[in-house]
Short mmCIF file of C-alpha atoms and ligand atoms in Angstrom, two decimals:
data_model
loop_
_atom_site.label_atom_id
_atom_site.label_comp_id
_atom_site.label_asym_id
_atom_site.label_seq_id
_atom_site.Cartn_x
_atom_site.Cartn_y
_atom_site.Cartn_z
CA MET J 18 76.51 -140.46 -16.85
CA ASN J 19 77.12 -136.87 -15.05
CA LEU J 20 80.48 -136.82 -13.24
CA MET J 21 82.24 -134.05 -11.15
CA LEU J 22 85.95 -134.57 -10.07
CA LEU J 23 86.44 -132.71 -7.23
CA GLY J 24 89.83 -131.87 -5.28
CA ALA J 25 92.49 -129.64 -4.48
CA PRO J 26 95.11 -127.81 -7.11
CA GLY J 27 97.29 -130.27 -8.27
CA ALA J 28 95.10 -133.27 -7.22
CA GLY J 29 94.95 -134.61 -10.92
CA LYS J 30 91.44 -133.56 -11.68
CA GLY J 31 92.65 -132.75 -15.54
CA THR J 32 94.84 -135.51 -15.38
CA GLN J 33 91.99 -138.00 -14.95
CA ALA J 34 89.53 -136.47 -16.46
CA VAL J 35 91.29 -136.83 -20.15
CA GLU J 36 91.58 -140.23 -19.49
CA LEU J 37 88.17 -140.58 -18.43
CA ALA J 38 86.72 -138.77 -21.24
CA LYS J 39 88.05 -141.03 -23.60
CA LEU J 40 87.00 -144.44 -21.48
CA LEU J 41 83.46 -143.16 -20.59
CA GLY J 42 83.05 -141.00 -24.34
CA ILE J 43 81.92 -138.00 -22.63
CA PRO J 44 83.48 -134.43 -22.62
CA GLN J 45 85.64 -132.81 -19.74
CA VAL J 46 84.25 -129.35 -18.80
CA SER J 47 86.91 -127.82 -17.32
CA THR J 48 86.44 -123.81 -15.94
CA GLY J 49 90.13 -123.58 -15.80
CA ASP J 50 90.37 -124.65 -19.45
CA ILE J 51 87.67 -122.31 -20.68
CA PHE J 52 89.29 -119.55 -18.56
CA ARG J 53 93.18 -120.12 -20.24
CA ALA J 54 91.75 -120.07 -23.36
CA ASN J 55 89.86 -116.74 -22.83
CA ILE J 56 93.01 -115.73 -21.33
CA LYS J 57 95.16 -116.53 -24.14
CA GLY J 58 92.47 -115.15 -27.24
CA ASN J 59 92.13 -111.53 -24.78
CA THR J 60 88.34 -111.71 -24.63
CA GLU J 61 86.59 -109.34 -21.91
CA LEU J 62 86.06 -112.89 -19.90
CA GLY J 63 89.37 -113.51 -19.99
CA LYS J 64 91.00 -109.92 -18.66
CA LEU J 65 87.91 -110.61 -15.74
CA ALA J 66 89.51 -114.11 -15.16
CA SER J 67 93.22 -113.15 -15.16
CA SER J 68 92.97 -110.70 -12.45
CA TYR J 69 91.70 -113.39 -10.39
CA ILE J 70 93.57 -116.67 -11.61
CA SER J 71 97.02 -114.85 -11.28
CA LYS J 72 96.72 -114.29 -7.92
CA GLY J 73 95.02 -117.17 -7.12
CA MET J 74 91.75 -116.10 -6.19
CA LEU J 75 88.38 -117.85 -7.60
CA VAL J 76 86.47 -116.03 -10.74
CA PRO J 77 83.05 -114.82 -9.42
CA ASP J 78 80.13 -117.18 -8.77
CA GLU J 79 77.88 -115.62 -11.19
CA VAL J 80 80.50 -115.24 -14.20
CA THR J 81 81.68 -119.17 -13.59
CA PHE J 82 78.15 -120.21 -13.89
CA ASP J 83 77.47 -118.09 -16.77
CA ILE J 84 80.43 -120.35 -18.69
CA VAL J 85 79.14 -123.69 -17.28
CA LYS J 86 75.82 -123.25 -18.10
CA ASP J 87 76.25 -122.35 -21.69
CA ARG J 88 78.61 -124.60 -22.17
CA LEU J 89 76.45 -127.94 -20.95
CA LEU J 90 73.71 -126.83 -23.02
CA GLN J 91 75.93 -128.05 -26.24
CA ASP J 92 74.90 -130.97 -28.40
CA ASP J 93 77.88 -133.13 -27.31
CA CYS J 94 77.24 -132.75 -23.50
CA LYS J 95 73.53 -134.23 -23.82
CA ASN J 96 74.89 -137.73 -22.98
CA GLY J 97 76.76 -137.13 -20.10
CA VAL J 98 80.24 -134.61 -18.67
CA ILE J 99 82.87 -134.65 -16.67
CA LEU J 100 83.00 -131.13 -14.69
CA ASP J 101 86.52 -130.65 -13.54
CA GLY J 102 87.09 -127.70 -11.10
CA PHE J 103 83.13 -126.88 -11.18
CA PRO J 104 81.20 -126.65 -8.80
CA ARG J 105 83.88 -124.72 -6.30
CA THR J 106 81.74 -123.08 -4.01
CA ILE J 107 78.76 -123.98 -2.09
CA ALA J 108 76.77 -121.08 -4.15
CA GLN J 109 78.15 -122.23 -7.40
CA ALA J 110 76.84 -126.62 -6.30
CA ASP J 111 73.86 -125.01 -5.59
CA MET J 112 73.19 -123.02 -8.82
CA LEU J 113 74.07 -126.31 -10.87
CA ASP J 114 71.80 -128.28 -8.63
CA LYS J 115 69.20 -125.90 -9.25
CA PHE J 116 69.57 -125.76 -13.48
CA PHE J 117 70.54 -129.63 -13.62
CA ALA J 118 66.87 -130.17 -12.02
CA GLU J 119 65.55 -127.78 -14.57
CA ILE J 120 66.73 -129.82 -17.37
CA GLY J 121 66.08 -132.99 -16.02
CA ARG J 122 69.26 -134.09 -15.31
CA LYS J 123 71.67 -134.60 -11.61
CA LEU J 124 74.75 -135.53 -10.90
CA ASP J 125 75.60 -139.16 -10.79
CA TYR J 126 79.05 -139.16 -8.97
CA VAL J 127 81.12 -136.53 -7.29
CA VAL J 128 84.85 -138.21 -6.93
CA ASN J 129 86.91 -136.30 -4.38
CA ILE J 130 90.14 -136.69 -5.27
CA VAL J 131 92.03 -136.85 -2.16
CA VAL J 132 95.90 -135.73 -1.99
CA ASP J 133 97.84 -133.47 0.86
CA ASP J 134 99.01 -130.18 0.61
CA ALA J 135 102.95 -131.30 0.57
CA ALA J 136 102.32 -133.19 -2.54
CA VAL J 137 100.08 -130.77 -4.33
CA VAL J 138 103.20 -128.02 -3.90
CA ALA J 139 105.75 -130.94 -5.75
CA ARG J 140 103.25 -131.47 -8.34
CA LEU J 141 102.82 -128.32 -9.34
CA SER J 142 106.07 -126.30 -9.09
CA ARG J 143 107.09 -128.91 -11.84
CA ARG J 144 103.96 -129.42 -13.72
CA ARG J 145 104.05 -128.24 -17.47
CA ILE J 146 101.05 -128.33 -19.48
CA CYS J 147 100.44 -128.38 -23.39
CA PRO J 148 98.45 -125.24 -24.56
CA ASP J 149 97.41 -127.01 -27.68
CA CYS J 150 95.75 -130.17 -26.62
CA LYS J 151 95.53 -129.31 -22.79
CA GLN J 152 97.85 -132.30 -21.72
CA SER J 153 99.67 -132.26 -18.31
CA PHE J 154 103.14 -133.17 -17.69
CA HIS J 155 105.34 -133.81 -14.87
CA LEU J 156 109.01 -133.21 -15.13
CA ASP J 157 109.08 -136.33 -12.86
CA PHE J 158 106.06 -138.34 -12.85
CA ALA J 159 104.97 -137.78 -16.57
CA PRO J 160 107.90 -136.36 -18.27
CA PRO J 161 106.97 -134.71 -21.89
CA ALA J 162 109.62 -135.43 -24.71
CA GLY J 163 112.16 -132.68 -23.69
CA GLU J 164 110.16 -129.45 -24.14
CA LYS J 165 107.53 -131.26 -26.58
CA CYS J 166 104.14 -132.92 -25.94
CA THR J 167 103.96 -136.30 -26.41
CA ASN J 168 100.30 -136.17 -27.52
CA CYS J 169 100.23 -133.66 -30.34
CA GLY J 170 103.67 -132.27 -30.63
CA GLY J 171 102.97 -128.60 -29.28
CA THR J 172 106.01 -126.82 -26.81
CA VAL J 173 104.97 -127.37 -23.02
CA VAL J 174 105.16 -124.40 -20.61
CA GLN J 175 104.55 -123.97 -17.09
CA ARG J 176 101.20 -122.10 -16.02
CA PRO J 177 101.65 -118.84 -14.73
CA ASP J 178 99.69 -119.58 -11.31
CA ASP J 179 102.00 -122.41 -11.11
CA VAL J 180 104.52 -120.42 -8.70
CA GLU J 181 104.86 -120.77 -5.13
CA GLU J 182 102.94 -117.98 -3.90
CA VAL J 183 100.13 -118.32 -5.92
CA ILE J 184 100.13 -122.26 -5.16
CA MET J 185 99.99 -121.55 -1.54
CA GLN J 186 96.81 -118.91 -2.41
CA ARG J 187 95.01 -121.35 -4.62
CA LEU J 188 95.49 -124.08 -1.47
CA GLN J 189 93.88 -121.75 0.89
CA GLU J 190 91.05 -120.60 -1.25
CA TYR J 191 90.80 -124.66 -1.58
CA HIS J 192 90.41 -125.32 1.99
CA LYS J 193 88.15 -122.03 2.75
CA GLN J 194 85.65 -122.66 -0.02
CA THR J 195 85.72 -125.59 -1.55
CA ALA J 196 86.68 -128.10 0.80
CA PRO J 197 83.34 -127.64 2.04
CA LEU J 198 81.79 -129.31 -0.69
CA VAL J 199 83.14 -132.49 0.87
CA GLU J 200 80.46 -132.98 3.06
CA TYR J 201 77.95 -130.83 0.61
CA TYR J 202 77.89 -133.99 -1.58
CA LYS J 203 78.40 -136.55 1.02
CA GLU J 204 74.82 -135.53 2.73
CA LYS J 205 73.41 -136.00 -1.00
CA GLY J 206 74.80 -139.57 -1.18
CA ILE J 207 76.96 -139.14 -4.01
CA LEU J 208 80.10 -138.77 -3.12
CA VAL J 209 82.99 -141.13 -3.41
CA ASP J 210 86.54 -140.75 -2.21
CA SER J 211 89.90 -141.60 -4.63
CA GLU J 212 93.15 -141.80 -3.00
CA SER J 213 95.50 -139.70 -5.54
CA VAL J 214 98.57 -141.59 -4.53
CA ASN J 215 101.86 -140.26 -6.24
CA ASP J 216 101.47 -143.43 -9.34
CA ILE J 217 99.46 -142.00 -11.93
CA GLU J 218 98.02 -144.91 -13.12
CA GLN J 219 96.40 -146.37 -9.89
CA ALA J 220 95.09 -143.11 -9.15
CA LEU J 221 93.28 -143.15 -12.31
CA GLN J 222 92.26 -147.12 -11.00
CA ASN J 223 91.35 -145.62 -7.75
CA THR J 224 89.10 -143.37 -9.26
CA LYS J 225 87.61 -145.94 -11.67
CA ASN J 226 87.03 -148.34 -8.88
CA ALA J 227 85.10 -145.56 -6.66
CA ILE J 228 82.50 -145.00 -10.19
CA GLY J 229 82.61 -148.60 -11.27
CA VAL J 230 84.03 -148.25 -14.49
P1 AP5 Z 310 92.33 -125.35 -12.95
O1 AP5 Z 310 92.77 -124.94 -14.27
O2 AP5 Z 310 90.98 -125.67 -12.38
O3 AP5 Z 310 93.22 -124.85 -11.66
P2 AP5 Z 310 93.44 -126.23 -10.24
O4 AP5 Z 310 91.96 -126.80 -9.75
O5 AP5 Z 310 94.05 -124.95 -9.31
O6 AP5 Z 310 93.45 -127.33 -10.54
P3 AP5 Z 310 94.83 -128.07 -11.30
O7 AP5 Z 310 94.32 -127.88 -12.62
O8 AP5 Z 310 96.21 -126.98 -11.00
O9 AP5 Z 310 95.49 -129.12 -11.35
P4 AP5 Z 310 94.92 -130.43 -11.15
O10 AP5 Z 310 93.48 -131.50 -9.99
O11 AP5 Z 310 93.79 -130.24 -12.68
O12 AP5 Z 310 96.02 -131.56 -11.58
P5 AP5 Z 310 96.85 -132.07 -12.93
O13 AP5 Z 310 96.01 -133.29 -13.15
O14 AP5 Z 310 97.05 -131.14 -13.92
O15 AP5 Z 310 91.62 -123.27 -12.43
C1 AP5 Z 310 92.92 -122.40 -12.45
C2 AP5 Z 310 91.78 -121.07 -11.76
O16 AP5 Z 310 90.76 -120.64 -12.22
C3 AP5 Z 310 91.63 -121.66 -10.36
O17 AP5 Z 310 92.61 -120.99 -9.67
C4 AP5 Z 310 90.59 -120.21 -10.52
O18 AP5 Z 310 91.04 -118.46 -10.50
C5 AP5 Z 310 89.67 -120.35 -11.76
N1 AP5 Z 310 88.74 -120.98 -11.23
C6 AP5 Z 310 88.43 -122.42 -12.49
N2 AP5 Z 310 87.34 -123.06 -11.88
C7 AP5 Z 310 86.79 -121.94 -11.14
C8 AP5 Z 310 85.53 -122.10 -10.80
N3 AP5 Z 310 84.38 -123.25 -10.77
N4 AP5 Z 310 85.35 -121.12 -9.87
C9 AP5 Z 310 85.75 -119.92 -9.69
N5 AP5 Z 310 87.09 -119.83 -9.95
C10 AP5 Z 310 87.44 -120.99 -11.16
O19 AP5 Z 310 97.96 -132.57 -12.12
C11 AP5 Z 310 98.90 -131.30 -11.43
C12 AP5 Z 310 100.44 -132.15 -11.61
O20 AP5 Z 310 100.87 -133.42 -10.73
C13 AP5 Z 310 100.68 -132.56 -13.17
O21 AP5 Z 310 101.67 -132.28 -13.34
C14 AP5 Z 310 100.46 -134.29 -13.21
O22 AP5 Z 310 101.04 -134.85 -14.19
C15 AP5 Z 310 100.94 -134.45 -11.94
N6 AP5 Z 310 99.89 -135.63 -11.20
C16 AP5 Z 310 98.75 -135.55 -11.74
N7 AP5 Z 310 98.34 -136.96 -11.02
C17 AP5 Z 310 99.30 -137.26 -10.51
C18 AP5 Z 310 99.58 -138.89 -9.33
N8 AP5 Z 310 98.48 -139.41 -8.82
N9 AP5 Z 310 100.85 -138.71 -9.07
C19 AP5 Z 310 101.79 -137.87 -9.56
N10 AP5 Z 310 101.53 -136.72 -10.00
C20 AP5 Z 310 100.70 -136.91 -10.67
MG1 MG Z 311 93.55 -129.05 -14.14
#
């Protein structure tokens, strides 16, 4: 199955992608995680990505598409993928469509994870992540064990783009550039909605119901 999780920052894409990847036995491909790994490794891509991410802006389409394309051609993606945070613009969606057609694949579902802006701010301002295994935590809804990741024991940190000013900019980018994908995929007949209620288990169940797993 090729699945895409579409949603505002903080909708729960990463949280749900990790669980769905285990359930479906296919990898999560998160452009945000790939960029962060490059920022950590101080690569050229990392330096470029950081100049956008730190301001809450989107990384240019061609740069983003190139890394996704390389990732999709890797062996572990051949039975399907969970795209988390890509595509995020109509141009990226068109590029993906064309590329999938070339390699004889297609998106089966686009899950529109619905959340309101107030919940986004509450979620992101109290999020912590594990830089080692990428698990997301929330100080109230899904707390780590003190400073430690409950999954791998790593030390959790706050993402530098999870500060209010950058969160607001990310939300603006979402509404301007990414939200139009809801109509785009609705017209293609592959969009399903999943309400991201403030209960992680129930929100995941809503997504499973939407895609019939
Ligand atoms: P990315 O890393 O994808 O960030 P994002 O889209 O802003 O999304 P987040 O990771 O913040 O949110 P999420 O939906 O994964 O939520 P999570 O599950 O963690 O991208 C970062 C940056 O990279 C972008 O700003 C951009 O610059 C660049 N970039 C990435 N992809 C790009 C692309 N395709 N094109 C161009 N640029 C790109 O959950 C959030 C919090 O809420 C956690 O604390 C979690 O525990 C909690 N939570 C989750 N679900 C629930 C629930 N149901 N109830 C209560 N709490 C919940
Ligand atoms: Mg994420």
